[in-house]
Amino acid sequence: MYAQMVQSTGKGVKTRAEMTEEEARFQDRIDAGEKIEPRDWMPEGYRKTLIRQIGQHAHSEIVGQLPEGNWITRAPTLERKAILLAKVQDEAGHGLYLYCAAETLGVSRDELTQDLLSGRMKYSSIFNYPTLTWADMGAVGWLVDGAAIMNQVPLQRTSYGPYSRAMIRICKEESFHQRQGYDIMMKMAKGTPEQKRMAQDALNRFWYPSLMMFGPSDADSVHSAQSMAWKIKINTNDELRQKFVDQTVPQAELLGLTIPDPELKWNEARGHHDFSQPDWSEFFAVIQGDGPCNSERMEARRKAWDDGAWVREGLMAHAAKKAARKVAAE
């Protein structure tokens, strides 16, 4: 099985002959479907890959609150306000679960935050796009959370135990978020002509950024081959993107909305939809900080970090006093 995976995923993966005896035993555990736990031996590359993936996932959950938090006070009804507030609170919780999972790998959340603020660590490119109308809350829930679920459901089977277990609860809550977004789009699409135009406009603007959420094409992905060999990832970027398109097209048809892709069509021979790829130059530009809201998002995170300094200092002072009293008592 491992040999087949090396052959199919290609670059950057050690062959059996290149592995140490310890690495080979570790790979045997992975191939057998065992979970790796924090105290187990693991290759340094495995640990670093997990820190990168879990950290960026956690940052995405936290930054992902910003486009939606912007609409809490402007939601059209009290019920919508309460639902959106609950959703934003869920995203904060997801970030905390993931930071805790990362901490089991020997990195603190303060270190992860510093890596984000310095630019060494990224978050999902989708959150660098603005939410201009209430219909965008529907598009974010339907498309963005829909893409997140497509990415995250397989991660319930990821090889690292703490990450796998965190994903179980996260996926349950993300499923609610996706339904909430689709419900908004349905109400808008079946409302007045102006509301339907707003829904279509939101779909037009968020369609391709949502496709980018799965990462670059497999041929251009730097980390996918090794991540799949270690079962940190279960599916390739292109597999998940295709599955998302196939699932979302009939949902759009039910809404009476049009996917903004003139090349989109069902391919009977493949059993899948053919579709246009996103503008990958745009994706890489946004990742490098040149998106519509990159500066705004990072400024919000820096302000939150700076504003929370007094809390961190107080906690550290309390911990130091507590430790000193314990030493004195001994």
Coordinates of C-alpha atoms in Angstrom, one line a residue:
M1 CA 0.0 0.0 0.0
Y2 CA 2.8 2.5 0.9
A3 CA 4.7 1.6 -2.2
Q4 CA 1.6 2.3 -4.3
M5 CA 1.1 5.7 -2.6
V6 CA 4.7 6.7 -3.3
Q7 CA 4.2 5.9 -6.9
S8 CA 0.9 7.7 -7.2
T9 CA 1.7 10.8 -5.2
G10 CA 5.2 11.3 -6.4
K11 CA 7.7 13.8 -5.1
G12 CA 9.2 14.3 -1.7
V13 CA 8.4 10.9 -0.1
K14 CA 11.1 8.6 1.2
T15 CA 11.2 5.1 -0.2
R16 CA 11.6 2.2 2.2
A17 CA 15.3 1.9 1.3
E18 CA 15.8 5.6 2.4
M19 CA 14.1 5.1 5.8
T20 CA 15.8 4.4 9.1
E21 CA 14.6 1.3 11.0
E22 CA 12.6 3.6 13.3
E23 CA 11.0 5.5 10.5
A24 CA 10.0 2.2 8.8
R25 CA 8.3 1.0 12.0
F26 CA 6.5 4.3 12.3
Q27 CA 5.3 4.0 8.7
D28 CA 4.1 0.4 9.4
R29 CA 1.9 1.8 12.2
I30 CA 0.5 4.4 9.8
D31 CA -0.2 1.8 7.1
A32 CA -2.0 -0.4 9.7
G33 CA -4.3 2.5 10.5
E34 CA -3.1 3.1 14.0
K35 CA -3.4 6.5 15.7
I36 CA -0.2 8.3 16.7
E37 CA -0.4 9.8 20.2
P38 CA 1.6 12.7 21.7
R39 CA 4.1 10.5 23.6
D40 CA 4.7 8.2 20.7
W41 CA 7.9 8.4 18.7
M42 CA 7.4 10.3 15.4
P43 CA 9.7 11.7 12.7
E44 CA 10.5 15.3 13.1
G45 CA 9.1 16.0 9.7
Y46 CA 5.8 14.5 10.8
R47 CA 5.7 16.7 13.8
K48 CA 6.5 19.8 11.9
T49 CA 4.0 19.0 9.2
L50 CA 1.3 18.6 11.8
I51 CA 2.2 21.9 13.5
R52 CA 2.0 23.7 10.2
Q53 CA -1.3 22.2 9.2
I54 CA -3.0 22.3 12.6
G55 CA -1.7 25.8 13.3
Q56 CA -2.9 27.2 10.0
H57 CA -6.2 25.4 10.5
A58 CA -6.6 27.0 14.0
H59 CA -5.6 30.5 12.7
S60 CA -8.2 30.1 9.9
E61 CA -11.0 29.4 12.4
I62 CA -10.0 32.5 14.5
V63 CA -9.6 34.8 11.5
G64 CA -12.8 33.4 10.0
Q65 CA -14.8 35.1 12.7
L66 CA -13.9 38.5 11.4
P67 CA -15.9 38.6 8.1
E68 CA -19.0 37.2 9.9
G69 CA -18.6 39.2 13.2
N70 CA -18.9 42.3 11.0
W71 CA -22.6 41.4 10.3
I72 CA -23.8 40.4 13.8
T73 CA -25.2 43.9 14.6
R74 CA -26.7 44.2 11.1
A75 CA -28.5 40.8 10.8
P76 CA -32.0 41.4 9.5
T77 CA -33.9 39.7 12.4
L78 CA -33.2 38.8 16.0
E79 CA -33.3 35.1 15.1
R80 CA -30.6 35.6 12.4
K81 CA -28.6 37.7 14.8
A82 CA -28.7 34.9 17.5
I83 CA -27.8 32.2 14.9
L84 CA -24.9 34.2 13.5
L85 CA -23.6 35.0 17.0
A86 CA -23.7 31.3 17.9
K87 CA -21.8 30.5 14.7
V88 CA -19.0 33.0 15.5
Q89 CA -18.7 31.5 19.0
D90 CA -18.4 28.1 17.5
E91 CA -15.5 29.2 15.3
A92 CA -13.7 30.6 18.3
G93 CA -14.2 27.2 20.0
H94 CA -12.8 25.4 16.9
G95 CA -9.7 27.5 17.0
L96 CA -9.2 26.6 20.7
Y97 CA -9.6 22.9 20.1
L98 CA -7.0 23.1 17.4
Y99 CA -4.5 25.2 19.4
C100 CA -4.8 22.5 22.1
A101 CA -4.1 19.8 19.6
A102 CA -1.1 21.6 18.4
E103 CA 0.2 22.1 21.9
T104 CA 0.4 18.3 22.3
L105 CA 3.2 18.6 19.7
G106 CA 5.3 20.8 21.9
V107 CA 4.4 24.3 20.6
S108 CA 2.5 26.9 22.5
R109 CA -0.4 28.9 21.2
D110 CA 1.6 32.1 21.9
E111 CA 4.3 30.7 19.5
L112 CA 1.7 29.9 16.9
T113 CA 0.2 33.4 17.2
Q114 CA 3.7 35.0 16.8
D115 CA 4.3 32.9 13.7
L116 CA 1.0 34.2 12.3
L117 CA 1.7 37.8 13.1
S118 CA 5.2 37.6 11.7
G119 CA 4.0 36.0 8.4
R120 CA 5.7 32.7 9.0
M121 CA 2.3 30.9 9.2
K122 CA -0.7 31.5 7.1
Y123 CA -4.5 31.1 7.3
S124 CA -7.1 30.2 4.6
S125 CA -7.0 32.6 1.7
I126 CA -10.9 32.8 1.7
F127 CA -11.0 35.1 4.7
N128 CA -9.1 37.8 2.8
Y129 CA -12.3 38.5 0.8
P130 CA -14.8 41.1 2.0
T131 CA -18.4 40.3 3.0
L132 CA -20.3 43.2 1.3
T133 CA -24.0 42.2 1.8
W134 CA -26.2 40.0 4.0
A135 CA -26.3 37.5 1.1
D136 CA -22.5 37.0 1.7
M137 CA -23.4 35.4 5.0
G138 CA -25.3 32.8 3.1
A139 CA -22.5 32.3 0.6
V140 CA -20.0 32.0 3.4
G141 CA -22.1 29.4 5.2
W142 CA -23.1 27.5 2.1
L143 CA -19.8 27.6 0.1
V144 CA -17.0 28.3 2.5
D145 CA -18.2 26.1 5.3
G146 CA -19.3 23.5 2.7
A147 CA -15.7 23.5 1.3
A148 CA -14.4 23.3 4.9
I149 CA -16.6 20.3 5.7
M150 CA -15.3 18.6 2.5
N151 CA -11.8 19.2 3.7
Q152 CA -12.4 18.3 7.3
V153 CA -14.6 15.2 7.3
P154 CA -11.7 13.0 6.1
L155 CA -9.5 14.6 8.8
Q156 CA -11.6 12.7 11.4
R157 CA -9.5 9.7 10.1
T158 CA -6.2 11.5 10.2
S159 CA -3.3 9.6 11.7
Y160 CA -2.7 11.9 14.7
G161 CA -5.0 11.2 17.5
P162 CA -5.6 14.6 19.1
Y163 CA -6.2 16.2 15.7
S164 CA -8.6 13.4 14.7
R165 CA -10.6 13.7 17.8
A166 CA -10.9 17.5 17.6
M167 CA -12.3 17.2 14.1
I168 CA -15.2 15.0 15.2
R169 CA -16.9 17.9 17.1
I170 CA -15.8 20.5 14.7
C171 CA -17.4 18.7 11.7
K172 CA -20.7 18.4 13.5
E173 CA -20.8 22.1 14.1
E174 CA -19.6 23.0 10.6
S175 CA -22.5 20.9 9.2
F176 CA -24.9 23.2 11.1
H177 CA -23.1 26.3 9.7
Q178 CA -23.4 25.0 6.1
R179 CA -27.1 24.4 6.5
Q180 CA -27.6 27.8 8.1
G181 CA -25.8 29.4 5.1
Y182 CA -27.9 27.5 2.6
D183 CA -31.1 28.5 4.4
I184 CA -30.1 32.2 4.0
M185 CA -29.4 31.7 0.3
M186 CA -32.7 29.9 -0.2
K187 CA -34.6 32.7 1.5
M188 CA -32.8 35.3 -0.7
A189 CA -33.2 33.3 -3.9
K190 CA -36.9 32.9 -3.3
G191 CA -37.4 36.5 -2.2
T192 CA -37.7 39.7 -4.2
P193 CA -35.8 40.1 -7.5
E194 CA -33.4 42.4 -5.7
Q195 CA -32.7 39.7 -3.0
K196 CA -32.2 37.1 -5.7
R197 CA -29.7 39.3 -7.5
M198 CA -27.8 39.8 -4.2
A199 CA -27.7 36.0 -3.7
Q200 CA -26.4 35.5 -7.3
D201 CA -23.8 38.3 -6.8
A202 CA -22.6 36.6 -3.6
L203 CA -22.3 33.3 -5.4
N204 CA -20.4 35.0 -8.2
R205 CA -17.8 36.5 -5.8
F206 CA -17.3 33.5 -3.5
W207 CA -17.3 30.6 -6.0
Y208 CA -13.7 30.7 -7.2
P209 CA -12.2 31.7 -3.8
S210 CA -14.1 28.7 -2.4
L211 CA -12.5 26.4 -4.9
M212 CA -9.1 27.8 -3.9
M213 CA -9.7 26.6 -0.3
F214 CA -8.6 23.1 -1.2
G215 CA -5.2 24.3 -2.0
P216 CA -3.2 24.3 -5.3
S217 CA -3.6 21.6 -7.9
D218 CA -1.9 18.3 -6.9
A219 CA 0.9 18.9 -9.5
D220 CA 1.8 22.1 -7.7
S221 CA 1.3 21.1 -4.1
V222 CA 4.5 20.9 -2.1
H223 CA 3.3 19.0 0.9
S224 CA 0.5 16.7 -0.3
A225 CA 2.6 13.6 -1.2
Q226 CA 4.3 13.2 2.2
S227 CA 1.1 14.3 4.1
M228 CA -0.8 11.5 2.4
A229 CA 1.9 8.9 2.9
W230 CA 1.7 9.8 6.7
K231 CA -2.1 9.9 6.5
I232 CA -2.1 13.4 7.8
K233 CA -4.2 14.0 4.7
I234 CA -6.6 11.4 3.4
N235 CA -7.5 12.9 0.0
T236 CA -5.7 15.0 -2.6
N237 CA -6.6 18.6 -3.2
D238 CA -8.0 17.9 -6.6
E239 CA -10.1 15.0 -5.4
L240 CA -11.7 17.2 -2.7
R241 CA -12.2 20.1 -5.1
Q242 CA -14.0 17.8 -7.6
K243 CA -16.2 16.3 -4.9
F244 CA -17.2 19.8 -3.8
V245 CA -18.2 20.9 -7.3
D246 CA -20.2 17.7 -7.9
Q247 CA -22.0 18.3 -4.6
T248 CA -22.6 22.0 -5.0
V249 CA -23.9 22.2 -8.6
P250 CA -27.2 20.5 -7.9
Q251 CA -27.7 22.7 -4.8
A252 CA -27.3 25.8 -6.9
E253 CA -29.8 24.4 -9.4
L254 CA -32.3 23.9 -6.6
L255 CA -31.8 27.5 -5.5
G256 CA -32.3 28.7 -9.1
L257 CA -28.8 30.3 -9.1
T258 CA -26.1 30.0 -11.7
I259 CA -22.6 28.8 -11.0
P260 CA -20.4 31.5 -12.6
D261 CA -18.4 29.1 -14.9
P262 CA -19.3 29.0 -18.6
E263 CA -17.2 25.8 -18.9
L264 CA -19.2 23.9 -16.2
K265 CA -20.9 20.8 -17.6
W266 CA -21.6 17.2 -16.7
N267 CA -19.1 14.8 -18.2
E268 CA -20.9 11.4 -18.6
A269 CA -17.7 9.5 -19.4
R270 CA -15.9 10.8 -16.2
G271 CA -19.0 10.7 -14.1
H272 CA -18.1 14.1 -12.8
H273 CA -18.6 17.8 -13.7
D274 CA -16.0 19.5 -15.8
F275 CA -15.2 23.0 -14.5
S276 CA -12.8 25.9 -14.9
Q277 CA -9.8 26.1 -12.5
P278 CA -9.5 29.2 -10.3
D279 CA -7.0 31.9 -11.1
W280 CA -4.0 30.4 -9.2
S281 CA -2.0 33.6 -9.6
E282 CA -4.7 35.3 -7.6
F283 CA -4.5 32.5 -5.0
F284 CA -0.8 32.9 -4.5
A285 CA -1.0 36.7 -4.4
V286 CA -3.6 36.5 -1.6
I287 CA -1.5 34.0 0.3
Q288 CA 1.5 36.3 0.0
G289 CA -0.6 39.2 1.5
D290 CA -1.9 40.9 -1.6
G291 CA -5.6 40.2 -1.1
P292 CA -8.5 42.6 -0.6
C293 CA -8.6 42.3 3.2
N294 CA -5.2 40.9 4.2
S295 CA -4.0 44.1 5.9
E296 CA -7.3 44.5 7.7
R297 CA -7.4 40.9 9.0
M298 CA -3.8 41.0 10.2
E299 CA -4.3 44.4 11.9
A300 CA -7.3 42.9 13.8
R301 CA -5.2 40.0 15.0
R302 CA -2.3 42.3 16.0
K303 CA -4.8 44.5 17.9
A304 CA -6.3 41.5 19.7
W305 CA -2.8 40.3 20.7
D306 CA -1.7 43.7 22.0
D307 CA -5.0 44.3 23.8
G308 CA -4.7 41.0 25.6
A309 CA -1.1 41.6 26.8
W310 CA -2.3 42.7 30.3
V311 CA -4.3 39.4 30.7
R312 CA -1.3 37.3 29.7
E313 CA 1.0 39.3 32.0
G314 CA -1.5 39.0 34.9
L315 CA -1.7 35.2 34.4
M316 CA 2.0 34.8 34.4
A317 CA 2.4 36.9 37.5
H318 CA -0.2 34.9 39.3
A319 CA 1.5 31.6 38.2
A320 CA 4.8 32.9 39.4
K321 CA 3.4 33.9 42.9
K322 CA 1.7 30.5 43.2
A323 CA 4.9 28.7 42.3
A324 CA 6.9 30.8 44.8
R325 CA 4.3 30.0 47.6
K326 CA 4.6 26.3 46.8
V327 CA 8.4 26.5 47.1
A328 CA 8.2 28.4 50.4
A329 CA 5.8 25.9 51.8
E330 CA 8.1 23.0 51.0

